[in-house]
């Protein structure tokens, strides 16, 4: 008889919409929050903490929006504090707002650290415990499921273990069956989390219907590890945010925790299908927050499965396990291979195949390409982000390149009179076969003027260029210690209806560098059109 | 008798310049690498891995630059692989390059995982061991200190413990006394790192002159925790990069590891004075790499000690320990509180005092300055790195500004014919009192031409400008989605005999932005000269 050991369950509690919003520059409107909540539910999240109603009008608005929504499995949670000291639950505005939110789950936080109770809040031990017990039991009596966040628990336990334990007992006495231990200042080491969590769980072993949760912060860059350690120690619920957004250094990053729980700790917490939505979920949240996605973010970042070193690339072509700890598709990501000064022939072969360039069998050509790339990267080119230029280069070095236009000349002029803003214009003359075209254009600056002039000149012979749009423009000075004589690298990202590609130019002259990148982008586009 | 327990030593090994460079978009020229190496040494780092000589021309160039440099305590390390299989050390180009680098320390990596040896490299167990032993012993015989990186050690040990252990024994047999265990794929859990590291250290307990190192990757967001765990288990050397730069999700972040070791694990690894340089070091490296610094980075990020929540702010004003796990100044950071316009004025008064500008008592002037700064920063200016421009702005808004020259006009021209490089020249006319000066100059590009022309024009009336040197020139496109119409920020660092200062300009036109920064730098310089 095969005994399949049932996987232990782990509960996923997301606080992106509450704790996440305490991060600098993070802001979600109530409508943004609703969209994110629907995506979280769709991805299989169990609990969605929507905000602190009563703390600001925006927070309450979200609860109004979700009140009549149907969710697949997610339960909406309202967050707030225990009643004010020396008051009653009935009189407390905060408590009232929690009830008025109509959220089925209410998560309240209370103080576990004597420093906070006595010094910060000028309160007594007894009153602190009463605040906790009464708030929990009042909310339970109103028909809510109540979770208890023991704020500063680990610091509190280290300072005064009895004091901290009492606060948990007070919460249980009020009727909660879920205690979340918080490392609010984010300063605990993984071994502390492990030791203390085990002690707490052992202490309450006679309560077999109580579950423990963990809520960490990333002030020591260890929020994820601390969460994982707590789960090892017996915690069942993990609290965190998508992309680790949150106050100071952020909360525990669910986009790392979820795949670790599912794939490495074999916890029953998310289906395979939902796990594969993770990268999309991460990007949706960063887009909505208007935060630049971090390329190196584990599991879901653009670079998470990107290989640059030549040794790495030739190895993964034989067996991806050699340099990948999981298959990228499991979390909705994909493998990428970069070409750079660290490339070997394997990178080049892989890349050429990706770009649709046939290198043939001539090994000397591949060596020529590798050497050219190394020299050019030494000069300042970076091909890992400029695949358009790379493709054209490979074609040039294997005599497959077809030029669609040639430059006869250009002149760019920038003029300024006294305080008036600069005025830029460019004249350009190009040749296509036996025909030439000469024209001029203005622009926001010299590069813009040149771009407009080139586009205008080409459009007379190639109407298709109107579909080409320049969507990103990056300039980097390479080693600014040569001052204004320093080399400059220009990177341009272009799009037409079907394609996105990047091109690059390097020179001490920013116009020359921009020209290279611009010319390459039009050549690349015209080659694509020619193939159709 | 008081027995003061000696703190255990921890050795800091930085691989920003080698493994760090395997990160996407990370590139350092040899000169960049030299500057970073000097800063690492100044901050107390023990070992600086400079690159893989022989892998590309740029890497060897760094070793040529450092060959005759004096370092406070840092030792330069050259990185590379063991000799090729079925070859000899004498014949091996890689090994030769390691020796030719003249680095006092050589760190070589070898395969510990049977998968890599048999499947990826089609090698035998015996030859793999021979490669390790012979490479180590050959390099030792050449007078180098040799460190051994056991690549993929944790995966290798889990797959085939005996195989992995043999590879370490082979390295010791070759004569190394430093074994670095690597979690190369970044997929190990902290408990694995703990268990396996303890086993290895116990296994080799009879070698009392052997030290162990740890090298982790961040694919599970746990590189720092894994490093800390290994130190707890007995490792003495930690390998990582500044800001955690590196392949895929990066290496272990030294800017987190160092303060954890020093402040929480009481390891002897860095002086208080050097620890306080950490934020500056982090910023220097991100600037040099032209990477946007991550505000939420633990310890050193701009937001690491930034408090937003009202509860947090009032608490920390009573006792910072309430929401800060360490004092920010220990790592060179500072507390920030995101508050109202009232506090905004206090910042301005503080800053003006720092810059030597007397704001007087008129509160409306201070409000004017605050509002101007907010508007300009919203437009794209960043005053925290451009105090020269800030000072001039404050003087302008309080009617204390004295202009030393005015622009009448300029014209910058860039011309290109066919394949010939661009040619740039600029004409400028300035006014000083009743006199005007008109002149022209050439340059490497349009900004250089304008700079040279302005300098030439001013020198006729202010010979002192010959002491002013432009030492850094940075360009950043602000939100490239407007393509070549995007706003550009230009930052210039200037020096004369006694002063260093920065000035800034922002515009869609790079020439206009450069003009603002250049003009401000000369105005600032002339004001300083005038005061003498």
mmCIF file of N, CA and C in Angstrom, chain B residues 21-136:
data_model
loop_
_atom_site.group_PDB
_atom_site.id
_atom_site.type_symbol
_atom_site.label_atom_id
_atom_site.label_comp_id
_atom_site.label_asym_id
_atom_site.label_seq_id
_atom_site.Cartn_x
_atom_site.Cartn_y
_atom_site.Cartn_z
ATOM 1 N N UNK B 21 29.947 41.854 -11.648
ATOM 2 C CA UNK B 21 29.859 42.225 -13.052
ATOM 3 C C UNK B 21 29.099 41.222 -13.903
ATOM 4 N N UNK B 22 28.756 40.081 -13.327
ATOM 5 C CA UNK B 22 27.963 39.115 -14.085
ATOM 6 C C UNK B 22 26.471 39.462 -14.015
ATOM 7 N N UNK B 23 26.156 40.546 -13.311
ATOM 8 C CA UNK B 23 24.766 40.983 -13.265
ATOM 9 C C UNK B 23 24.392 41.685 -14.562
ATOM 10 N N UNK B 24 23.139 41.576 -14.964
ATOM 11 C CA UNK B 24 22.679 42.247 -16.174
ATOM 12 C C UNK B 24 22.810 43.755 -15.991
ATOM 13 N N UNK B 25 23.282 44.430 -17.006
ATOM 14 C CA UNK B 25 23.449 45.885 -16.966
ATOM 15 C C UNK B 25 24.567 46.390 -16.058
ATOM 16 N N UNK B 26 25.320 45.501 -15.447
ATOM 17 C CA UNK B 26 26.435 45.964 -14.620
ATOM 18 C C UNK B 26 27.701 45.909 -15.464
ATOM 19 N N UNK B 27 28.357 47.029 -15.595
ATOM 20 C CA UNK B 27 29.619 47.053 -16.325
ATOM 21 C C UNK B 27 30.541 48.076 -15.691
ATOM 22 N N UNK B 28 31.771 47.661 -15.438
ATOM 23 C CA UNK B 28 32.784 48.591 -14.922
ATOM 24 C C UNK B 28 33.975 48.576 -15.853
ATOM 25 N N UNK B 29 34.444 49.762 -16.210
ATOM 26 C CA UNK B 29 35.698 49.836 -16.948
ATOM 27 C C UNK B 29 36.836 49.543 -15.962
ATOM 28 N N UNK B 30 38.043 49.248 -16.461
ATOM 29 C CA UNK B 30 39.171 49.040 -15.548
ATOM 30 C C UNK B 30 39.379 50.239 -14.606
ATOM 31 N N UNK B 31 39.168 51.455 -15.106
ATOM 32 C CA UNK B 31 39.348 52.641 -14.260
ATOM 33 C C UNK B 31 38.261 52.711 -13.180
ATOM 34 N N UNK B 32 37.035 52.368 -13.556
ATOM 35 C CA UNK B 32 35.947 52.284 -12.564
ATOM 36 C C UNK B 32 36.343 51.295 -11.476
ATOM 37 N N UNK B 33 36.849 50.139 -11.914
ATOM 38 C CA UNK B 33 37.198 49.085 -10.961
ATOM 39 C C UNK B 33 38.274 49.579 -9.991
ATOM 40 N N UNK B 34 39.226 50.319 -10.512
ATOM 41 C CA UNK B 34 40.287 50.835 -9.639
ATOM 42 C C UNK B 34 39.698 51.749 -8.576
ATOM 43 N N UNK B 35 38.825 52.637 -8.983
ATOM 44 C CA UNK B 35 38.215 53.564 -8.021
ATOM 45 C C UNK B 35 37.436 52.802 -6.959
ATOM 46 N N UNK B 36 36.689 51.801 -7.388
ATOM 47 C CA UNK B 36 35.917 51.020 -6.422
ATOM 48 C C UNK B 36 36.852 50.273 -5.476
ATOM 49 N N UNK B 37 37.922 49.706 -6.032
ATOM 50 C CA UNK B 37 38.876 48.969 -5.195
ATOM 51 C C UNK B 37 39.462 49.875 -4.108
ATOM 52 N N UNK B 38 39.815 51.110 -4.469
ATOM 53 C CA UNK B 38 40.370 52.037 -3.477
ATOM 54 C C UNK B 38 39.334 52.313 -2.380
ATOM 55 N N UNK B 39 38.074 52.459 -2.777
ATOM 56 C CA UNK B 39 37.032 52.728 -1.784
ATOM 57 C C UNK B 39 36.786 51.512 -0.896
ATOM 58 N N UNK B 40 36.844 50.326 -1.487
ATOM 59 C CA UNK B 40 36.655 49.112 -0.684
ATOM 60 C C UNK B 40 37.775 48.998 0.341
ATOM 61 N N UNK B 41 38.994 49.239 -0.113
ATOM 62 C CA UNK B 41 40.134 49.174 0.789
ATOM 63 C C UNK B 41 39.977 50.195 1.911
ATOM 64 N N UNK B 42 39.583 51.391 1.531
ATOM 65 C CA UNK B 42 39.408 52.449 2.525
ATOM 66 C C UNK B 42 38.341 52.087 3.556
ATOM 67 N N UNK B 43 37.363 51.303 3.127
ATOM 68 C CA UNK B 43 36.275 50.932 4.039
ATOM 69 C C UNK B 43 36.618 49.706 4.885
ATOM 70 N N UNK B 44 37.800 49.138 4.685
ATOM 71 C CA UNK B 44 38.234 48.039 5.556
ATOM 72 C C UNK B 44 38.062 46.636 5.005
ATOM 73 N N UNK B 45 37.699 46.500 3.723
ATOM 74 C CA UNK B 45 37.524 45.163 3.144
ATOM 75 C C UNK B 45 38.869 44.435 3.099
ATOM 76 N N UNK B 46 38.847 43.126 3.396
ATOM 77 C CA UNK B 46 40.092 42.370 3.481
ATOM 78 C C UNK B 46 40.572 41.841 2.140
ATOM 79 N N UNK B 47 39.644 41.376 1.304
ATOM 80 C CA UNK B 47 40.020 40.793 0.015
ATOM 81 C C UNK B 47 39.157 41.396 -1.077
ATOM 82 N N UNK B 48 39.809 41.759 -2.188
ATOM 83 C CA UNK B 48 39.087 42.348 -3.319
ATOM 84 C C UNK B 48 39.355 41.498 -4.550
ATOM 85 N N UNK B 49 38.304 40.798 -5.004
ATOM 86 C CA UNK B 49 38.474 39.953 -6.190
ATOM 87 C C UNK B 49 38.291 40.846 -7.402
ATOM 88 N N UNK B 50 39.361 41.009 -8.172
ATOM 89 C CA UNK B 50 39.370 42.033 -9.217
ATOM 90 C C UNK B 50 38.847 41.598 -10.566
ATOM 91 N N UNK B 51 38.728 40.291 -10.792
ATOM 92 C CA UNK B 51 38.272 39.860 -12.115
ATOM 93 C C UNK B 51 38.872 38.531 -12.494
ATOM 94 N N UNK B 52 38.550 38.107 -13.707
ATOM 95 C CA UNK B 52 39.054 36.839 -14.248
ATOM 96 C C UNK B 52 40.001 37.178 -15.389
ATOM 97 N N UNK B 53 41.287 37.365 -15.096
ATOM 98 C CA UNK B 53 42.238 37.753 -16.149
ATOM 99 C C UNK B 53 42.290 36.638 -17.177
ATOM 100 N N UNK B 54 42.444 36.998 -18.425
ATOM 101 C CA UNK B 54 42.443 35.930 -19.416
ATOM 102 C C UNK B 54 41.052 35.642 -19.954
ATOM 103 N N UNK B 55 40.007 36.133 -19.275
ATOM 104 C CA UNK B 55 38.660 35.877 -19.807
ATOM 105 C C UNK B 55 38.265 36.971 -20.793
ATOM 106 N N UNK B 56 38.806 38.182 -20.599
ATOM 107 C CA UNK B 56 38.557 39.275 -21.558
ATOM 108 C C UNK B 56 39.576 40.387 -21.289
ATOM 109 N N UNK B 57 39.854 41.235 -22.285
ATOM 110 C CA UNK B 57 40.928 42.237 -22.140
ATOM 111 C C UNK B 57 40.707 43.180 -20.964
ATOM 112 N N UNK B 58 39.438 43.533 -20.716
ATOM 113 C CA UNK B 58 39.146 44.472 -19.628
ATOM 114 C C UNK B 58 39.596 43.954 -18.284
ATOM 115 N N UNK B 59 39.449 42.653 -18.049
ATOM 116 C CA UNK B 59 39.790 42.079 -16.743
ATOM 117 C C UNK B 59 41.279 42.201 -16.472
ATOM 118 N N UNK B 60 42.123 41.866 -17.457
ATOM 119 C CA UNK B 60 43.568 41.941 -17.228
ATOM 120 C C UNK B 60 43.999 43.389 -16.989
ATOM 121 N N UNK B 61 43.341 44.327 -17.662
ATOM 122 C CA UNK B 61 43.720 45.734 -17.531
ATOM 123 C C UNK B 61 43.637 46.208 -16.089
ATOM 124 N N UNK B 62 42.637 45.740 -15.340
ATOM 125 C CA UNK B 62 42.521 46.138 -13.933
ATOM 126 C C UNK B 62 43.761 45.706 -13.157
ATOM 127 N N UNK B 63 44.203 44.477 -13.373
ATOM 128 C CA UNK B 63 45.370 43.998 -12.616
ATOM 129 C C UNK B 63 46.626 44.802 -12.980
ATOM 130 N N UNK B 64 46.702 45.253 -14.220
ATOM 131 C CA UNK B 64 47.824 46.121 -14.595
ATOM 132 C C UNK B 64 47.755 47.442 -13.830
ATOM 133 N N UNK B 65 46.541 47.973 -13.658
ATOM 134 C CA UNK B 65 46.389 49.254 -12.963
ATOM 135 C C UNK B 65 46.740 49.160 -11.475
ATOM 136 N N UNK B 66 46.422 48.030 -10.844
ATOM 137 C CA UNK B 66 46.656 47.942 -9.393
ATOM 138 C C UNK B 66 48.031 47.418 -9.006
ATOM 139 N N UNK B 67 48.748 46.971 -9.990
ATOM 140 C CA UNK B 67 50.005 46.278 -9.692
ATOM 141 C C UNK B 67 50.905 47.061 -8.727
ATOM 142 N N UNK B 68 51.021 48.387 -8.971
ATOM 143 C CA UNK B 68 51.939 49.161 -8.117
ATOM 144 C C UNK B 68 51.238 50.003 -7.064
ATOM 145 N N UNK B 69 49.963 49.741 -6.874
ATOM 146 C CA UNK B 69 49.226 50.549 -5.891
ATOM 147 C C UNK B 69 49.454 50.033 -4.471
ATOM 148 N N UNK B 70 49.405 50.962 -3.521
ATOM 149 C CA UNK B 70 49.500 50.597 -2.102
ATOM 150 C C UNK B 70 48.103 50.517 -1.525
ATOM 151 N N UNK B 71 47.828 49.447 -0.790
ATOM 152 C CA UNK B 71 46.521 49.324 -0.140
ATOM 153 C C UNK B 71 46.702 49.305 1.365
ATOM 154 N N UNK B 72 45.682 49.790 2.091
ATOM 155 C CA UNK B 72 45.758 49.831 3.548
ATOM 156 C C UNK B 72 45.821 48.421 4.129
ATOM 157 N N UNK B 73 44.848 47.604 3.745
ATOM 158 C CA UNK B 73 44.878 46.229 4.243
ATOM 159 C C UNK B 73 44.357 45.231 3.208
ATOM 160 N N UNK B 74 43.702 45.715 2.192
ATOM 161 C CA UNK B 74 43.073 44.804 1.237
ATOM 162 C C UNK B 74 44.108 44.066 0.403
ATOM 163 N N UNK B 75 43.816 42.790 0.148
ATOM 164 C CA UNK B 75 44.660 42.015 -0.769
ATOM 165 C C UNK B 75 43.868 41.797 -2.050
ATOM 166 N N UNK B 76 44.546 41.984 -3.161
ATOM 167 C CA UNK B 76 43.902 41.817 -4.457
ATOM 168 C C UNK B 76 43.926 40.343 -4.841
ATOM 169 N N UNK B 77 42.785 39.866 -5.343
ATOM 170 C CA UNK B 77 42.661 38.462 -5.712
ATOM 171 C C UNK B 77 42.311 38.344 -7.187
ATOM 172 N N UNK B 78 42.971 37.410 -7.842
ATOM 173 C CA UNK B 78 42.619 37.095 -9.226
ATOM 174 C C UNK B 78 41.804 35.808 -9.202
ATOM 175 N N UNK B 79 40.760 35.779 -9.997
ATOM 176 C CA UNK B 79 39.843 34.639 -10.025
ATOM 177 C C UNK B 79 40.002 33.873 -11.325
ATOM 178 N N UNK B 80 39.827 32.559 -11.250
ATOM 179 C CA UNK B 80 39.882 31.791 -12.492
ATOM 180 C C UNK B 80 39.543 30.334 -12.255
ATOM 181 N N UNK B 81 39.546 29.575 -13.316
ATOM 182 C CA UNK B 81 39.188 28.164 -13.179
ATOM 183 C C UNK B 81 40.442 27.322 -12.956
ATOM 184 N N UNK B 82 40.217 26.074 -12.576
ATOM 185 C CA UNK B 82 41.320 25.098 -12.534
ATOM 186 C C UNK B 82 41.802 24.906 -13.971
ATOM 187 N N UNK B 83 42.941 24.236 -14.132
ATOM 188 C CA UNK B 83 43.439 24.000 -15.485
ATOM 189 C C UNK B 83 42.391 23.224 -16.288
ATOM 190 N N UNK B 84 42.504 23.328 -17.619
ATOM 191 C CA UNK B 84 41.583 22.568 -18.474
ATOM 192 C C UNK B 84 41.816 21.059 -18.278
ATOM 193 N N UNK B 85 40.766 20.296 -18.575
ATOM 194 C CA UNK B 85 40.938 18.853 -18.380
ATOM 195 C C UNK B 85 41.882 18.280 -19.423
ATOM 196 N N UNK B 86 42.567 17.228 -19.019
ATOM 197 C CA UNK B 86 43.530 16.512 -19.890
ATOM 198 C C UNK B 86 44.586 17.435 -20.465
ATOM 199 N N UNK B 87 45.059 18.296 -19.597
ATOM 200 C CA UNK B 87 46.086 19.256 -19.997
ATOM 201 C C UNK B 87 47.047 19.398 -18.811
ATOM 202 N N UNK B 88 47.951 20.347 -18.882
ATOM 203 C CA UNK B 88 48.822 20.573 -17.719
ATOM 204 C C UNK B 88 48.765 22.042 -17.338
ATOM 205 N N UNK B 89 49.150 22.338 -16.106
ATOM 206 C CA UNK B 89 49.135 23.737 -15.654
ATOM 207 C C UNK B 89 50.094 24.582 -16.465
ATOM 208 N N UNK B 90 51.232 23.998 -16.819
ATOM 209 C CA UNK B 90 52.230 24.755 -17.560
ATOM 210 C C UNK B 90 51.669 25.240 -18.891
ATOM 211 N N UNK B 91 50.849 24.415 -19.525
ATOM 212 C CA UNK B 91 50.325 24.740 -20.856
ATOM 213 C C UNK B 91 49.072 25.614 -20.787
ATOM 214 N N UNK B 92 48.495 25.763 -19.605
ATOM 215 C CA UNK B 92 47.157 26.338 -19.517
ATOM 216 C C UNK B 92 47.168 27.875 -19.559
ATOM 217 N N UNK B 93 46.488 28.442 -20.543
ATOM 218 C CA UNK B 93 46.448 29.894 -20.744
ATOM 219 C C UNK B 93 45.826 30.623 -19.559
ATOM 220 N N UNK B 94 44.770 30.043 -19.023
ATOM 221 C CA UNK B 94 44.072 30.580 -17.878
ATOM 222 C C UNK B 94 44.985 30.707 -16.664
ATOM 223 N N UNK B 95 45.687 29.625 -16.373
ATOM 224 C CA UNK B 95 46.597 29.575 -15.222
ATOM 225 C C UNK B 95 47.701 30.610 -15.425
ATOM 226 N N UNK B 96 48.197 30.674 -16.644
ATOM 227 C CA UNK B 96 49.247 31.645 -16.941
ATOM 228 C C UNK B 96 48.742 33.068 -16.689
ATOM 229 N N UNK B 97 47.523 33.328 -17.120
ATOM 230 C CA UNK B 97 46.970 34.675 -16.924
ATOM 231 C C UNK B 97 46.838 35.003 -15.437
ATOM 232 N N UNK B 98 46.492 34.000 -14.642
ATOM 233 C CA UNK B 98 46.383 34.223 -13.191
ATOM 234 C C UNK B 98 47.731 34.650 -12.628
ATOM 235 N N UNK B 99 48.763 33.985 -13.071
ATOM 236 C CA UNK B 99 50.108 34.300 -12.578
ATOM 237 C C UNK B 99 50.547 35.662 -13.107
ATOM 238 N N UNK B 100 50.297 35.900 -14.384
ATOM 239 C CA UNK B 100 50.714 37.168 -14.984
ATOM 240 C C UNK B 100 49.990 38.359 -14.363
ATOM 241 N N UNK B 101 48.857 38.124 -13.742
ATOM 242 C CA UNK B 101 48.126 39.241 -13.126
ATOM 243 C C UNK B 101 48.916 39.821 -11.960
ATOM 244 N N UNK B 102 49.829 39.013 -11.406
ATOM 245 C CA UNK B 102 50.623 39.403 -10.235
ATOM 246 C C UNK B 102 49.788 39.649 -8.982
ATOM 247 N N UNK B 103 48.562 39.189 -8.985
ATOM 248 C CA UNK B 103 47.756 39.332 -7.772
ATOM 249 C C UNK B 103 48.343 38.433 -6.692
ATOM 250 N N UNK B 104 48.449 38.932 -5.448
ATOM 251 C CA UNK B 104 49.041 38.119 -4.385
ATOM 252 C C UNK B 104 48.179 36.913 -4.009
ATOM 253 N N UNK B 105 46.871 37.034 -4.235
ATOM 254 C CA UNK B 105 45.958 35.930 -3.921
ATOM 255 C C UNK B 105 45.307 35.458 -5.212
ATOM 256 N N UNK B 106 45.205 34.150 -5.349
ATOM 257 C CA UNK B 106 44.495 33.590 -6.503
ATOM 258 C C UNK B 106 43.365 32.718 -5.968
ATOM 259 N N UNK B 107 42.158 32.959 -6.461
ATOM 260 C CA UNK B 107 41.009 32.145 -6.054
ATOM 261 C C UNK B 107 40.566 31.342 -7.266
ATOM 262 N N UNK B 108 40.704 30.028 -7.148
ATOM 263 C CA UNK B 108 40.262 29.207 -8.274
ATOM 264 C C UNK B 108 39.025 28.402 -7.885
ATOM 265 N N UNK B 109 38.196 28.151 -8.910
ATOM 266 C CA UNK B 109 36.994 27.371 -8.634
ATOM 267 C C UNK B 109 37.081 26.020 -9.318
ATOM 268 N N UNK B 110 36.511 25.029 -8.642
ATOM 269 C CA UNK B 110 36.478 23.686 -9.213
ATOM 270 C C UNK B 110 35.120 23.061 -8.974
ATOM 271 N N UNK B 111 34.858 21.969 -9.669
ATOM 272 C CA UNK B 111 33.533 21.338 -9.638
ATOM 273 C C UNK B 111 33.404 20.351 -8.490
ATOM 274 N N UNK B 112 32.310 20.508 -7.695
ATOM 275 C CA UNK B 112 32.063 19.596 -6.566
ATOM 276 C C UNK B 112 30.868 18.698 -6.815
ATOM 277 N N UNK B 113 30.163 18.939 -7.902
ATOM 278 C CA UNK B 113 28.882 18.261 -8.152
ATOM 279 C C UNK B 113 29.073 17.281 -9.299
ATOM 280 N N UNK B 114 28.749 15.996 -9.043
ATOM 281 C CA UNK B 114 29.013 14.994 -10.068
ATOM 282 C C UNK B 114 28.296 15.316 -11.390
ATOM 283 N N UNK B 115 27.128 15.883 -11.314
ATOM 284 C CA UNK B 115 26.387 16.279 -12.525
ATOM 285 C C UNK B 115 27.264 17.118 -13.456
ATOM 286 N N UNK B 116 27.971 18.090 -12.868
ATOM 287 C CA UNK B 116 28.807 18.977 -13.675
ATOM 288 C C UNK B 116 30.000 18.252 -14.271
ATOM 289 N N UNK B 117 30.574 17.377 -13.462
ATOM 290 C CA UNK B 117 31.806 16.705 -13.910
ATOM 291 C C UNK B 117 31.499 15.735 -15.039
ATOM 292 N N UNK B 118 30.509 14.873 -14.789
ATOM 293 C CA UNK B 118 30.278 13.798 -15.761
ATOM 294 C C UNK B 118 29.412 14.256 -16.935
ATOM 295 N N UNK B 119 28.302 14.939 -16.634
ATOM 296 C CA UNK B 119 27.360 15.267 -17.700
ATOM 297 C C UNK B 119 27.731 16.530 -18.465
ATOM 298 N N UNK B 120 28.100 17.578 -17.739
ATOM 299 C CA UNK B 120 28.364 18.859 -18.408
ATOM 300 C C UNK B 120 29.748 18.870 -19.052
ATOM 301 N N UNK B 121 30.729 18.352 -18.299
ATOM 302 C CA UNK B 121 32.092 18.459 -18.802
ATOM 303 C C UNK B 121 32.625 17.156 -19.395
ATOM 304 N N UNK B 122 31.808 16.110 -19.366
ATOM 305 C CA UNK B 122 32.262 14.812 -19.902
ATOM 306 C C UNK B 122 33.618 14.418 -19.348
ATOM 307 N N UNK B 123 33.760 14.571 -18.049
ATOM 308 C CA UNK B 123 35.057 14.327 -17.435
ATOM 309 C C UNK B 123 34.950 13.132 -16.497
ATOM 310 N N UNK B 124 36.094 12.681 -16.005
ATOM 311 C CA UNK B 124 36.074 11.603 -15.011
ATOM 312 C C UNK B 124 36.339 12.184 -13.622
ATOM 313 N N UNK B 125 35.925 11.414 -12.632
ATOM 314 C CA UNK B 125 36.122 11.805 -11.232
ATOM 315 C C UNK B 125 37.602 12.063 -10.956
ATOM 316 N N UNK B 126 38.435 11.137 -11.437
ATOM 317 C CA UNK B 126 39.867 11.204 -11.150
ATOM 318 C C UNK B 126 40.495 12.446 -11.776
ATOM 319 N N UNK B 127 40.170 12.696 -13.027
ATOM 320 C CA UNK B 127 40.753 13.845 -13.709
ATOM 321 C C UNK B 127 40.282 15.141 -13.039
ATOM 322 N N UNK B 128 39.014 15.164 -12.608
ATOM 323 C CA UNK B 128 38.494 16.345 -11.922
ATOM 324 C C UNK B 128 39.308 16.625 -10.654
ATOM 325 N N UNK B 129 39.577 15.591 -9.902
ATOM 326 C CA UNK B 129 40.352 15.767 -8.664
ATOM 327 C C UNK B 129 41.772 16.210 -8.986
ATOM 328 N N UNK B 130 42.345 15.613 -10.034
ATOM 329 C CA UNK B 130 43.709 15.990 -10.424
ATOM 330 C C UNK B 130 43.769 17.457 -10.838
ATOM 331 N N UNK B 131 42.766 17.910 -11.564
ATOM 332 C CA UNK B 131 42.722 19.316 -11.994
ATOM 333 C C UNK B 131 42.768 20.236 -10.782
ATOM 334 N N UNK B 132 42.035 19.837 -9.750
ATOM 335 C CA UNK B 132 41.969 20.675 -8.555
ATOM 336 C C UNK B 132 43.316 20.675 -7.842
ATOM 337 N N UNK B 133 43.795 19.474 -7.516
ATOM 338 C CA UNK B 133 45.047 19.380 -6.750
ATOM 339 C C UNK B 133 46.199 20.054 -7.481
ATOM 340 N N UNK B 134 46.326 19.738 -8.759
ATOM 341 C CA UNK B 134 47.475 20.268 -9.504
ATOM 342 C C UNK B 134 47.407 21.786 -9.673
ATOM 343 N N UNK B 135 46.214 22.306 -9.915
ATOM 344 C CA UNK B 135 46.100 23.764 -10.104
ATOM 345 C C UNK B 135 46.454 24.494 -8.811
ATOM 346 N N UNK B 136 45.930 23.991 -7.712
ATOM 347 C CA UNK B 136 46.235 24.634 -6.430
ATOM 348 C C UNK B 136 47.729 24.576 -6.158
#
